[in-house]
Amino acid sequence: MIRAEEDTVKHPTNALISLQAAQVALVLDCREGRLPEVVHWGEALGALSDQELLALAEANISPVVSNMVDLPVRVAILPAHSAGWLGRPGLSGSRDGTAWSPQFTVSALQLDGHAVEGLPEPQGPVVLQGQRLIVQASDPAAQLGLRLEIEMTDSGLLRARAELQNQSTQPYQLDELNFAFPVPLAAQELLDFAGHWGKERVPQRSRMTVGSHLREGRKGRTGSDAATLLCLGKQGFCFQQGEVWSVHLGFSGNHRHYAERTFHGVQLLGAGELLLPGEVRLTQGQSYQSPWVYASYGQGLDEVAAKFHRFLRELPGRASKPRPATLNVWEAVYFDHDLERLLGLAETAAHIGVERFVLDDGWFLGRRDDRAGLGDWYVDPAVWPNGLAPLVGRVGELGMEFGLWFEPEMVNLDSELARRHPEWVMATGDRLPVESRHQQVLNLAIPEAYEFIRDRMVELLTEYSISYIKWDHNRDLVDAGRQPSGVPSVHEQTLATYRLMDELKARFPELEIESCSSGGARVDLGVLERTDRVWASDCIDPLERQHIDRWTGQLIPPELIGSHVASTRSHTTGRRHDLSFRAGTALFGHFGIEWDLNAASAEELAELADWIRLYQQERPLLHSGKVVRVDHADPSLLIRGVVSADQRQGLFQLAYLSRSEFAPRGRFQLAGLDPEARYQVRLLAPGDKPHGLVAPHWLTQLSAAASDDTQYSGAALQKVGLQLPEASPEQIVLLKLSAL
């Protein structure tokens, strides 16, 4: 809430604020009534005196050079045109062409819940340290109020959001609101992500130059090709080395990430919601609250990721129980729902140790293919004459949780819902949007549509023991307007989806939700505030998933990444893989199965049961430890692992993707270990040993009974390493490390 002027203190804005946590510091210059200006964002500076911080702030003021404005250009966290900044503004909008270049004056600061009273000049600024700063500001001429929240979380992750209020009787149209964080010019290399359906989060690197690197998402959802994170680092940064700064917008609708370098030596990373024309039009007293912009700094990409991982693990309401081994039946039955067949799947799944059974698309009214039924969330009596009770009941008797698929934001025109309420379909002008997967988008921003979908879901969740929802979203939003006016409604639709998730979680506190969106097209911290895992991709070919899961892990920890054992022949690529490669890949996520177990052999089921037992044994480590991705020169090999917080345990995976140009391959080093500790290294080999395995001398010794005494220092494993085993392509070797 934006505070009235009379609530402010006398000298609130003459202050230097330092936010610090987890060896990261953000120093803000809040003097002279200006919006906060970042003096430093990066490695913690140690204990600095007030005088030293003041000197640092003074040293940050740029000189006045030829052909620029006659005062130093001060770039605030919300960059302002009125301050002489001619790059991308933090705030863009107008009131019928006026109030388009606001100049905000800060009227109050609050640090960690306490008002900050600045000292009058010439006594100098007050210098304070904390973790959460709230800034109140206004522009009386533009008649705009502003409230900023800037927080350094316990994990060292920085986040900020803004609330903008129109204080005029005339409407104000907001076009953009972006936060921007300065990054040193020494950071010259960009990393973000591209991709498409079935091949999400493909990394791409480029060199930063003068100008803007702009990534926009206009799909109405995060998108398979989303930037996900925009990273800017020192040349050659990798997983373990090199300073890296990154931003991520925690929002599931249209979005913007950008990096900007100007000719006068300023370099910024920024992000904000992408608003469609006229989408946010504020009348008097109305406010717009931006999504959270997250920013992470670290030495190497693994440190950047670790800050996101810890933050997500500590979110209130995050499911704390062990992540259950899951069977999803989509690739087993598709739309062909038959009770006896599904019961057989459930029996087999329970026998091998599966803990959650998920019924996918096809259970509701008229849903025999993807051309009809969306929106009619009633159990189809033609397929389920006794409802879902026989299946749900038997799944519970077998000791498994039951999950159900929904796509609440979508509608088929061939549905009772669309026939009764065509005005609930999102559309612009006098036309319907082009169809995608034979479906349209249901406008949940319409209260009646929202209430209908909510009530149907509540009825089903009340009637049946459903502990888990696979929440899908299978199309981009095109011409996403609200009938009859056609005004754009992506912003409202995104917020309505969040409200629906929040309301269901409030009514059913034990309910878990998976964010699925044509696979991995909705992976962001906005949806992850409300969900318990994401489906990283519809492609579960393990060769593809090695890369997809590796880079999805740049934002989210393994336990939130749904990673399943595919069928012998992948449904998306047609490739065939050994069970050990499929299961070994799935092990480093939230383990599940997407396979017709009724068609599996007894030998395959026995091996799969071994992998499930291994997952259950190792998930306390896999789902709590620090993710380690090892930098290795040979692209035919990927090495990843998880190391416990106390560095006493580690589980590492050597994934052989293709034939190498080297034979033998040479040494590999590990990372994330305690250099002073002594580790025992042992081979984990559920099922058949990797095809083509040729063990080096140390591994041959390891298999001997006398090898129990073989140990290596953490320093040696990280700096010298071990000779790589040889193996055929598309094989996995697992190594367990235990400190002695």
XYZ file of C-alpha atoms in Angstrom:
740
model
C 0.000 0.000 0.000
C 1.348 3.410 -0.971
C 1.499 5.651 2.096
C 0.118 9.157 2.315
C 2.575 12.030 2.633
C 1.609 12.790 6.238
C 2.852 9.345 7.323
C 6.429 10.072 6.268
C 9.275 11.071 8.561
C 11.093 14.380 8.443
C 14.393 13.416 6.792
C 13.728 9.954 5.358
C 15.860 9.801 2.246
C 19.417 10.807 3.095
C 20.701 7.258 3.584
C 23.055 4.570 2.327
C 21.589 1.095 2.632
C 23.494 -2.193 2.469
C 21.545 -5.416 1.977
C 23.652 -8.518 2.619
C 23.215 -12.270 2.876
C 25.104 -15.422 1.885
C 28.278 -13.575 0.846
C 26.388 -11.264 -1.533
C 25.972 -7.526 -1.058
C 23.765 -4.841 -2.573
C 24.747 -1.273 -1.676
C 22.104 1.369 -2.444
C 22.554 5.120 -2.544
C 19.289 6.645 -1.297
C 20.481 10.233 -0.822
C 18.865 13.536 -1.780
C 15.411 12.078 -2.290
C 16.417 10.007 -5.329
C 15.179 6.524 -6.094
C 17.753 3.926 -4.973
C 20.871 3.792 -7.110
C 22.969 0.618 -7.037
C 26.518 1.357 -5.920
C 27.526 -2.302 -5.796
C 25.873 -5.653 -6.484
C 28.131 -8.645 -6.185
C 30.544 -10.245 -3.776
C 30.215 -9.206 -0.137
C 32.608 -6.399 0.805
C 33.315 -7.373 4.382
C 32.960 -5.023 7.327
C 33.071 -1.454 6.003
C 32.782 1.604 8.204
C 30.188 4.275 7.531
C 32.916 6.498 6.137
C 34.119 3.762 3.803
C 30.603 3.151 2.466
C 30.120 6.864 1.939
C 33.432 7.029 0.083
C 32.314 4.099 -2.070
C 29.066 5.878 -2.939
C 30.942 9.059 -3.813
C 33.343 7.067 -5.983
C 30.351 5.732 -7.912
C 29.344 9.188 -9.219
C 30.363 9.465 -12.853
C 32.161 12.482 -14.300
C 30.389 14.989 -16.528
C 31.839 14.621 -20.020
C 31.318 16.478 -23.271
C 27.977 16.384 -25.061
C 26.037 15.051 -22.075
C 23.816 16.690 -19.502
C 25.544 19.051 -17.074
C 25.071 16.868 -14.023
C 26.226 13.265 -13.410
C 23.669 10.782 -14.788
C 22.382 8.766 -11.831
C 20.920 5.428 -12.945
C 18.323 4.285 -10.420
C 17.063 0.745 -9.978
C 14.083 2.078 -11.949
C 16.046 4.096 -14.552
C 14.501 7.499 -15.266
C 14.575 9.605 -18.424
C 14.225 12.716 -16.262
C 17.620 11.984 -14.647
C 19.342 12.199 -18.025
C 19.235 8.441 -18.636
C 18.616 7.882 -22.349
C 18.556 4.109 -22.308
C 15.480 1.966 -21.684
C 13.380 3.646 -18.960
C 12.237 1.738 -15.929
C 8.752 3.247 -16.208
C 6.978 4.013 -19.458
C 3.394 5.219 -19.745
C 1.314 8.345 -20.069
C -1.897 10.109 -19.259
C -3.135 10.975 -22.766
C 0.405 11.951 -23.720
C 1.287 13.689 -20.446
C 3.079 12.460 -17.319
C 5.250 10.283 -19.560
C 8.578 11.222 -17.926
C 8.045 11.119 -14.160
C 10.580 12.335 -11.609
C 9.987 10.563 -8.324
C 11.056 11.919 -4.960
C 11.459 9.463 -2.121
C 9.417 10.362 0.942
C 9.988 7.359 3.219
C 12.275 4.389 3.686
C 11.664 1.326 5.802
C 14.402 -1.222 6.508
C 13.500 -4.601 7.987
C 10.210 -3.165 9.236
C 11.651 -0.026 10.848
C 11.355 3.524 9.525
C 14.639 5.076 8.409
C 15.161 8.637 9.587
C 17.879 10.288 7.563
C 20.029 13.037 8.956
C 19.744 16.597 7.641
C 22.644 18.002 5.652
C 25.475 18.667 6.356
C 25.547 15.829 8.916
C 25.719 13.295 6.077
C 23.674 10.208 5.340
C 22.682 7.539 7.809
C 24.306 4.186 6.926
C 22.297 1.044 7.684
C 22.450 -2.673 6.951
C 19.546 -5.103 6.583
C 17.808 -7.418 4.146
C 14.492 -5.820 3.108
C 14.003 -2.230 2.036
C 10.681 -0.543 1.255
C 10.756 2.755 -0.596
C 7.825 5.188 -0.795
C 8.005 7.843 -3.509
C 5.778 10.130 -5.526
C 5.740 12.635 -8.368
C 3.145 15.339 -7.534
C 3.322 16.809 -11.042
C 2.703 13.478 -12.763
C 0.323 12.524 -9.914
C 1.867 9.090 -9.514
C 2.754 7.194 -6.359
C 5.401 4.477 -6.200
C 6.298 1.791 -3.706
C 9.395 -0.376 -4.181
C 10.289 -3.558 -2.326
C 13.923 -4.621 -2.543
C 14.972 -7.732 -0.672
C 18.085 -9.837 -0.233
C 16.853 -13.308 0.701
C 18.709 -15.588 3.090
C 20.076 -17.502 0.085
C 21.723 -14.371 -1.339
C 19.082 -14.054 -4.052
C 18.069 -10.457 -4.756
C 14.490 -9.638 -5.696
C 12.491 -6.476 -6.293
C 8.965 -5.466 -7.225
C 7.035 -2.214 -7.567
C 3.550 -0.880 -7.016
C 2.518 2.094 -9.140
C -0.571 4.112 -8.187
C -2.480 6.669 -10.237
C -3.343 9.636 -8.008
C -5.077 11.688 -10.690
C -8.696 11.821 -11.761
C -7.449 11.144 -15.298
C -6.588 7.539 -16.240
C -2.961 6.543 -16.602
C -1.951 3.923 -19.178
C 1.055 1.873 -18.156
C 3.235 0.540 -20.972
C 6.317 -0.832 -19.187
C 7.723 -1.215 -15.697
C 11.220 -2.712 -15.637
C 13.787 -3.121 -12.898
C 17.415 -2.849 -13.967
C 20.583 -3.847 -12.113
C 24.032 -2.562 -13.121
C 26.745 -5.072 -14.003
C 30.452 -4.216 -14.374
C 31.772 -3.747 -17.898
C 34.196 -6.606 -17.222
C 31.211 -8.903 -17.787
C 31.209 -9.315 -21.549
C 29.539 -12.650 -22.304
C 25.797 -13.334 -22.384
C 24.021 -16.618 -21.751
C 20.318 -17.246 -22.083
C 18.113 -20.003 -23.465
C 16.095 -20.815 -26.558
C 14.326 -23.997 -27.664
C 10.970 -25.365 -28.794
C 8.499 -28.096 -27.898
C 10.391 -31.235 -26.954
C 13.750 -29.446 -26.807
C 13.422 -26.800 -24.142
C 16.140 -24.632 -22.571
C 18.812 -24.788 -25.228
C 21.719 -22.591 -24.033
C 23.017 -19.873 -26.307
C 25.967 -17.537 -25.763
C 26.885 -14.246 -27.362
C 29.183 -11.297 -26.784
C 27.781 -8.194 -25.139
C 28.147 -5.050 -27.246
C 26.789 -1.504 -27.132
C 23.040 -1.674 -27.577
C 20.401 -4.046 -26.264
C 20.040 -7.795 -26.144
C 16.269 -8.141 -25.849
C 14.267 -11.318 -25.206
C 10.496 -10.961 -25.198
C 7.831 -13.577 -24.656
C 4.418 -12.860 -26.196
C 2.885 -16.315 -25.862
C 0.711 -15.640 -22.822
C 2.790 -18.242 -20.998
C 6.473 -18.537 -20.199
C 7.232 -20.422 -23.423
C 9.416 -23.318 -24.560
C 11.801 -20.779 -26.072
C 11.896 -18.450 -23.057
C 15.156 -16.828 -21.989
C 14.412 -18.306 -18.514
C 17.460 -16.544 -17.067
C 19.526 -13.852 -18.713
C 23.111 -14.204 -17.503
C 25.986 -11.793 -18.057
C 29.439 -12.823 -16.941
C 33.145 -12.541 -17.408
C 34.432 -14.060 -20.624
C 34.494 -17.852 -20.491
C 32.434 -18.234 -17.304
C 31.358 -21.809 -16.672
C 29.741 -23.881 -13.953
C 32.522 -23.554 -11.404
C 34.383 -20.383 -12.389
C 33.880 -16.802 -13.485
C 31.733 -14.043 -12.019
C 28.143 -14.223 -13.283
C 25.176 -11.903 -12.787
C 21.682 -12.991 -13.851
C 18.028 -11.897 -13.855
C 14.771 -13.825 -14.003
C 11.200 -12.543 -14.072
C 8.941 -14.548 -11.770
C 5.887 -14.368 -14.019
C 4.010 -16.831 -16.206
C 2.507 -14.420 -18.735
C 4.108 -12.099 -21.266
C 7.562 -11.004 -20.191
C 10.751 -9.184 -21.066
C 14.421 -9.757 -20.208
C 17.146 -7.512 -21.533
C 20.795 -6.572 -21.266
C 21.781 -3.052 -22.233
C 25.155 -1.370 -22.641
C 25.366 2.341 -23.385
C 28.162 4.323 -24.950
C 28.954 6.037 -21.657
C 29.994 2.924 -19.780
C 26.805 1.725 -18.102
C 25.701 -1.882 -18.416
C 22.388 -3.171 -17.053
C 20.439 -6.394 -16.713
C 16.686 -5.783 -16.624
C 13.337 -7.516 -16.636
C 9.625 -6.779 -16.409
C 6.183 -7.849 -17.510
C 5.427 -7.239 -21.186
C 2.101 -5.418 -21.277
C -0.097 -5.440 -24.368
C -1.536 -2.103 -25.580
C -4.014 -0.725 -23.068
C -3.760 -3.805 -20.866
C -3.130 -1.829 -17.662
C -5.127 1.394 -17.518
C -5.273 2.814 -14.004
C -8.130 5.000 -12.857
C -7.794 7.217 -9.789
C -6.572 5.241 -6.801
C -5.903 2.080 -8.788
C -2.523 0.388 -8.571
C -0.444 -2.002 -10.629
C 1.865 -4.386 -8.821
C 4.724 -5.763 -10.872
C 5.928 -9.354 -10.673
C 9.074 -10.067 -8.708
C 12.294 -9.573 -10.636
C 14.947 -11.953 -9.284
C 18.686 -11.411 -9.591
C 21.434 -13.843 -8.671
C 25.198 -13.340 -8.457
C 27.867 -15.974 -8.023
C 31.264 -17.335 -8.932
C 30.194 -19.720 -11.672
C 26.782 -20.866 -12.817
C 26.457 -23.421 -10.014
C 26.639 -20.672 -7.367
C 24.053 -18.653 -9.285
C 21.785 -21.710 -9.405
C 22.323 -22.575 -5.737
C 20.790 -19.269 -4.655
C 17.610 -19.982 -6.640
C 17.508 -23.564 -5.356
C 17.760 -22.595 -1.697
C 15.140 -19.878 -2.114
C 12.675 -22.311 -3.705
C 13.321 -24.974 -1.097
C 12.552 -22.495 1.691
C 9.301 -21.117 0.249
C 6.351 -21.390 2.654
C 4.015 -24.219 1.727
C 6.644 -26.151 -0.226
C 5.888 -29.883 -0.016
C 8.289 -31.286 2.562
C 7.583 -35.006 2.301
C 9.810 -37.217 0.119
C 9.008 -36.797 -3.587
C 7.024 -39.942 -4.476
C 8.091 -42.164 -7.358
C 5.335 -41.476 -9.897
C 3.640 -43.348 -12.715
C 1.864 -41.168 -15.281
C -0.239 -43.247 -17.663
C -0.322 -40.871 -20.666
C 2.167 -42.730 -22.851
C 0.710 -46.042 -21.685
C -2.941 -45.503 -22.675
C -3.338 -41.997 -24.163
C -7.128 -41.438 -24.539
C -7.965 -45.147 -24.416
C -9.258 -45.368 -20.846
C -10.218 -48.862 -19.768
C -10.714 -49.652 -16.090
C -9.309 -53.194 -16.188
C -6.219 -52.095 -18.087
C -5.626 -49.207 -15.696
C -6.127 -51.441 -12.674
C -3.508 -53.778 -14.108
C -1.121 -50.852 -14.473
C -1.792 -49.847 -10.890
C -1.126 -53.372 -9.601
C 2.152 -53.606 -11.479
C 3.201 -50.117 -10.424
C 2.582 -50.823 -6.744
C 4.458 -54.123 -7.008
C 7.671 -52.421 -8.182
C 7.474 -49.587 -5.614
C 5.620 -46.735 -7.345
C 4.143 -44.293 -4.819
C 1.898 -42.065 -6.950
C -0.447 -43.020 -9.826
C -1.566 -40.233 -12.184
C -4.509 -40.524 -14.584
C -3.861 -38.198 -17.510
C -6.062 -36.639 -20.212
C -9.190 -38.483 -21.379
C -11.320 -39.061 -18.268
C -13.914 -36.280 -18.698
C -17.047 -35.765 -20.747
C -16.680 -36.477 -24.469
C -12.890 -36.667 -24.345
C -11.998 -39.436 -26.784
C -9.393 -37.333 -28.574
C -8.089 -33.761 -28.339
C -10.890 -32.225 -30.427
C -13.606 -32.142 -27.757
C -14.420 -31.951 -24.076
C -12.102 -29.336 -22.587
C -14.135 -27.318 -20.106
C -16.603 -30.141 -19.344
C -14.954 -31.325 -16.151
C -17.395 -34.150 -15.408
C -16.333 -37.782 -15.261
C -17.546 -39.327 -18.531
C -20.167 -42.001 -17.686
C -19.679 -43.639 -21.094
C -16.157 -44.645 -20.060
C -16.476 -44.532 -16.303
C -20.025 -45.775 -15.489
C -19.173 -45.961 -11.786
C -17.124 -42.785 -11.804
C -13.455 -42.763 -10.873
C -14.128 -44.424 -7.513
C -13.105 -47.977 -8.555
C -9.713 -46.786 -9.782
C -9.100 -44.188 -7.053
C -10.109 -46.660 -4.365
C -7.879 -49.433 -5.651
C -4.907 -47.078 -6.049
C -5.344 -46.087 -2.393
C -5.629 -49.727 -1.286
C -2.322 -50.407 -3.021
C -0.687 -47.684 -0.931
C -0.299 -45.124 -3.692
C -1.471 -41.524 -4.008
C -3.847 -40.667 -6.840
C -3.307 -37.768 -9.224
C -5.534 -36.356 -11.964
C -4.918 -34.280 -15.106
C -6.701 -30.956 -15.723
C -6.337 -28.169 -18.241
C -8.404 -25.504 -16.473
C -7.493 -22.522 -18.672
C -8.586 -24.125 -21.959
C -11.776 -25.010 -23.797
C -12.746 -26.940 -26.907
C -15.452 -25.366 -29.021
C -16.922 -28.861 -29.153
C -17.961 -28.790 -25.491
C -21.092 -28.041 -23.533
C -19.277 -25.167 -21.844
C -18.426 -23.417 -25.127
C -21.905 -23.955 -26.513
C -23.481 -22.394 -23.429
C -20.964 -19.600 -22.949
C -19.189 -18.689 -26.196
C -18.550 -15.260 -24.671
C -16.130 -16.867 -22.201
C -13.705 -17.723 -24.995
C -10.830 -15.252 -25.316
C -11.103 -13.348 -28.600
C -10.277 -10.022 -30.227
C -12.492 -8.227 -32.709
C -15.196 -10.172 -34.512
C -13.148 -13.348 -34.968
C -12.015 -16.324 -32.970
C -8.262 -16.835 -32.588
C -6.622 -19.436 -34.789
C -6.977 -22.805 -33.084
C -4.057 -24.701 -31.614
C -4.447 -28.369 -30.747
C -8.123 -27.820 -31.637
C -8.626 -25.649 -28.559
C -9.209 -22.083 -27.455
C -8.473 -20.224 -24.218
C -11.097 -19.842 -21.515
C -11.048 -16.355 -19.998
C -10.686 -16.948 -16.266
C -10.673 -13.182 -15.703
C -14.450 -13.331 -16.231
C -15.767 -14.022 -12.715
C -18.485 -16.430 -13.858
C -16.011 -18.490 -15.904
C -13.571 -18.565 -13.013
C -16.255 -19.675 -10.558
C -17.499 -22.411 -12.888
C -14.053 -23.963 -13.319
C -13.198 -23.568 -9.642
C -16.433 -25.203 -8.531
C -15.982 -28.166 -10.881
C -12.452 -28.760 -9.614
C -13.514 -28.370 -5.984
C -16.324 -30.910 -6.472
C -13.938 -33.489 -7.913
C -11.275 -32.871 -5.289
C -13.942 -33.243 -2.611
C -15.547 -36.373 -4.063
C -12.322 -38.271 -4.707
C -9.107 -38.694 -2.777
C -6.951 -36.674 -5.177
C -3.647 -35.528 -3.748
C -2.040 -34.255 -6.948
C -3.029 -32.281 -10.036
C -1.143 -32.343 -13.298
C -2.079 -28.831 -14.456
C -1.599 -28.531 -18.215
C -1.658 -25.542 -20.595
C -1.298 -26.711 -24.177
C -1.380 -23.640 -26.373
C -0.012 -20.139 -26.775
C -2.393 -17.225 -26.322
C -3.157 -15.594 -29.675
C -5.634 -12.690 -29.960
C -6.132 -13.079 -26.224
C -8.835 -10.483 -25.711
C -11.867 -10.208 -23.485
C -15.219 -10.295 -25.211
C -17.087 -8.238 -26.268
C -14.613 -5.340 -26.226
C -11.617 -7.384 -27.313
C -9.250 -5.573 -24.951
C -6.100 -7.656 -24.260
C -6.340 -9.853 -21.212
C -3.112 -11.854 -20.819
C -2.209 -9.959 -17.645
C -5.604 -10.606 -16.034
C -5.622 -14.235 -17.220
C -2.257 -14.911 -15.595
C -3.357 -13.400 -12.286
C -6.648 -15.322 -12.411
C -4.731 -18.574 -12.886
C -2.605 -17.741 -9.855
C -5.759 -16.999 -7.831
C -7.271 -20.327 -8.821
C -4.158 -22.238 -7.786
C -3.985 -20.298 -4.521
C -7.648 -20.922 -3.749
C -7.408 -24.661 -4.390
C -4.302 -24.918 -2.223
C -6.059 -23.010 0.566
C -9.098 -25.333 0.431
C -6.992 -28.492 0.119
C -3.748 -27.859 2.044
C -2.243 -31.256 1.187
C -2.861 -30.857 -2.545
C 0.192 -30.779 -4.800
C 0.215 -29.247 -8.282
C 2.521 -29.894 -11.219
C 3.024 -27.097 -13.730
C 2.841 -28.693 -17.171
C 2.497 -26.628 -20.340
C 3.027 -28.519 -23.576
C 5.822 -29.960 -21.517
C 8.156 -27.289 -20.176
C 6.557 -24.077 -21.441
C 5.648 -22.737 -17.985
C 8.801 -22.864 -15.893
C 9.208 -19.700 -13.822
C 9.231 -18.569 -10.211
C 5.747 -17.063 -10.500
C 4.109 -20.439 -11.026
C 6.598 -22.151 -8.699
C 5.347 -20.057 -5.784
C 2.186 -22.138 -6.135
C 3.262 -25.501 -7.553
C 5.336 -28.413 -6.344
C 7.113 -29.437 -9.499
C 7.342 -28.694 -13.214
C 7.175 -31.038 -16.163
C 10.409 -30.038 -17.886
C 9.531 -31.415 -21.333
C 7.147 -33.734 -23.139
C 10.290 -35.342 -24.560
C 11.583 -37.990 -22.180
C 14.108 -39.448 -24.559
C 16.992 -39.611 -22.039
C 19.541 -38.328 -24.550
C 17.503 -35.129 -24.909
C 16.615 -35.015 -21.218
C 20.284 -35.026 -20.206
C 20.513 -31.524 -21.667
C 16.988 -30.312 -20.831
C 17.216 -31.279 -17.153
C 20.788 -29.992 -16.865
C 19.782 -26.496 -17.939
C 16.358 -26.459 -16.281
C 18.454 -26.938 -13.149
C 19.960 -23.495 -13.662
C 16.742 -22.168 -12.138
C 15.152 -24.946 -10.095
C 16.444 -27.839 -7.928
C 16.167 -31.520 -8.925
C 13.176 -32.394 -6.754
C 11.020 -29.876 -8.648
C 11.906 -31.256 -12.099
C 9.634 -34.076 -13.239
C 11.927 -36.570 -14.966
C 10.493 -39.902 -16.074
C 11.664 -43.263 -17.378
C 10.590 -43.475 -20.993
C 9.419 -46.473 -22.965
C 12.106 -48.570 -24.641
C 11.388 -46.667 -27.852
C 10.886 -42.967 -27.188
C 7.443 -41.711 -28.220
C 8.870 -38.340 -29.285
C 12.122 -39.253 -31.081
C 11.806 -42.944 -31.937
C 15.189 -43.726 -30.375
C 15.774 -46.880 -28.337
C 17.776 -46.825 -25.102
C 18.792 -49.282 -22.416
C 16.711 -49.113 -19.258
C 19.802 -48.157 -17.251
C 20.301 -45.010 -19.373
C 16.613 -44.071 -19.147
C 16.365 -44.660 -15.409
C 19.793 -43.231 -14.600
C 18.824 -40.001 -16.335
C 15.502 -39.790 -14.471
C 17.247 -40.437 -11.151
C 18.528 -36.844 -10.934
C 15.072 -35.293 -10.807
C 11.665 -36.071 -9.368
C 11.730 -39.674 -10.546
C 8.792 -41.115 -12.422
C 7.713 -43.508 -15.150
C 5.915 -42.844 -18.449
C 5.706 -46.379 -19.828
C 3.141 -49.115 -20.379
C 4.288 -51.412 -17.597
C 1.836 -54.076 -18.769
C 4.063 -54.469 -21.842
C 7.328 -54.662 -19.867
C 9.089 -57.987 -19.373
C 9.636 -59.537 -15.954
C 13.350 -58.731 -16.261
C 12.618 -55.084 -17.076
C 10.225 -54.766 -14.155
C 12.785 -56.262 -11.779
C 15.461 -53.819 -12.956
C 13.031 -50.901 -12.767
C 12.203 -51.900 -9.180
C 15.931 -51.739 -8.402
C 16.103 -48.206 -9.778
C 13.069 -47.144 -7.754
C 14.695 -48.522 -4.596
C 17.887 -46.642 -5.432
C 15.885 -43.439 -5.964
C 14.108 -43.880 -2.644
C 17.422 -44.567 -0.911
C 19.218 -41.567 -2.410
C 16.452 -38.958 -2.638
C 17.237 -37.414 0.775
C 20.607 -36.464 -0.725
C 19.407 -35.744 -4.269
C 16.633 -33.444 -3.061
C 18.483 -31.453 -0.431
C 22.106 -31.203 -1.530
C 23.929 -28.713 -3.709
C 23.780 -29.382 -7.432
C 27.210 -29.711 -9.032
C 27.755 -29.620 -12.784
C 31.334 -30.416 -13.643
C 33.130 -28.476 -16.362
C 34.692 -31.011 -18.702
C 36.409 -30.445 -22.030
C 34.921 -33.467 -23.797
C 31.393 -32.676 -25.083
C 30.645 -36.388 -25.458
C 30.474 -36.648 -21.660
C 28.274 -34.848 -19.128
C 29.121 -35.030 -15.429
C 26.692 -33.901 -12.754
C 26.178 -34.629 -9.118
C 24.656 -33.603 -5.822
C 26.720 -33.011 -2.682
C 25.206 -32.851 0.795
C 25.235 -29.562 2.693
C 27.904 -30.887 5.091
C 29.935 -32.222 2.122
C 29.973 -35.712 3.674
C 28.035 -37.429 0.874
C 27.943 -37.081 -2.887
C 26.311 -38.844 -5.814
C 27.782 -38.266 -9.265
C 26.712 -39.359 -12.724
C 28.954 -39.862 -15.750
C 26.673 -39.704 -18.797
C 28.298 -40.961 -22.004
C 26.349 -39.279 -24.795
C 28.378 -40.205 -27.867
C 31.761 -41.523 -28.974
C 34.676 -39.375 -27.937
C 37.568 -38.134 -30.039
C 39.796 -39.422 -27.219
C 40.487 -43.063 -26.362
C 41.031 -43.485 -23.491
C 39.241 -40.314 -22.457
C 41.673 -39.149 -19.792
C 40.922 -37.861 -16.324
C 37.851 -36.234 -14.865
C 37.669 -34.008 -11.813
C 34.776 -33.603 -9.391
C 33.618 -30.427 -7.640
C 31.752 -29.263 -4.546
C 33.710 -31.478 -2.125
C 35.474 -30.658 1.144
C 39.150 -30.446 0.170
C 40.187 -31.557 3.677
C 37.943 -34.632 3.784
C 38.857 -38.176 2.749
C 36.330 -39.910 0.515
C 35.576 -43.481 -0.368
C 34.338 -43.823 -3.942
C 32.142 -46.745 -4.941
C 30.298 -47.768 -8.056
C 26.500 -47.985 -8.010
C 25.187 -50.358 -10.648
C 21.516 -51.280 -10.428
C 20.532 -53.575 -13.274
C 22.994 -54.518 -15.996
C 26.441 -52.941 -15.993
C 26.926 -50.207 -18.607
C 27.422 -51.568 -22.108
C 31.044 -51.452 -23.246
C 32.344 -50.649 -19.778
C 36.136 -50.847 -19.591
C 37.247 -50.135 -16.062
C 40.430 -48.172 -15.360
C 42.862 -49.449 -12.746
C 41.300 -47.558 -9.832
C 37.847 -48.917 -10.621
C 39.195 -52.448 -10.980
C 40.722 -52.074 -7.543
C 37.431 -50.766 -6.265
C 35.670 -53.975 -7.208
C 38.132 -56.054 -5.181
C 37.334 -56.980 -1.594
C 40.494 -55.286 -0.353
C 39.519 -51.955 -1.909
C 37.438 -50.826 1.041
C 40.475 -48.946 2.314
C 40.947 -47.003 -0.919
C 40.329 -43.337 -0.264
C 40.955 -39.998 -1.925
C 41.212 -36.508 -0.534
C 38.596 -34.021 -1.642
C 41.405 -31.772 -2.904
C 42.830 -34.589 -5.047
C 39.443 -35.478 -6.534
C 38.839 -31.830 -7.436
C 42.302 -30.845 -8.641
C 43.784 -34.086 -10.015
C 40.872 -36.430 -10.582
C 40.532 -40.024 -11.713
C 40.886 -41.778 -15.044
C 37.552 -42.091 -16.808
C 36.038 -45.504 -17.391
C 35.320 -46.252 -21.015
C 31.723 -47.002 -22.029
C 29.582 -47.151 -25.131
C 27.443 -44.167 -26.128
C 24.221 -43.570 -24.208
C 25.355 -45.238 -21.016
C 25.576 -44.029 -17.413
C 28.082 -44.706 -14.636
C 27.047 -43.753 -11.087
C 29.560 -43.035 -8.331
C 28.736 -42.636 -4.624
C 31.151 -40.666 -2.446
C 31.206 -41.007 1.326
C 33.500 -39.092 3.668
C 35.393 -41.306 6.110
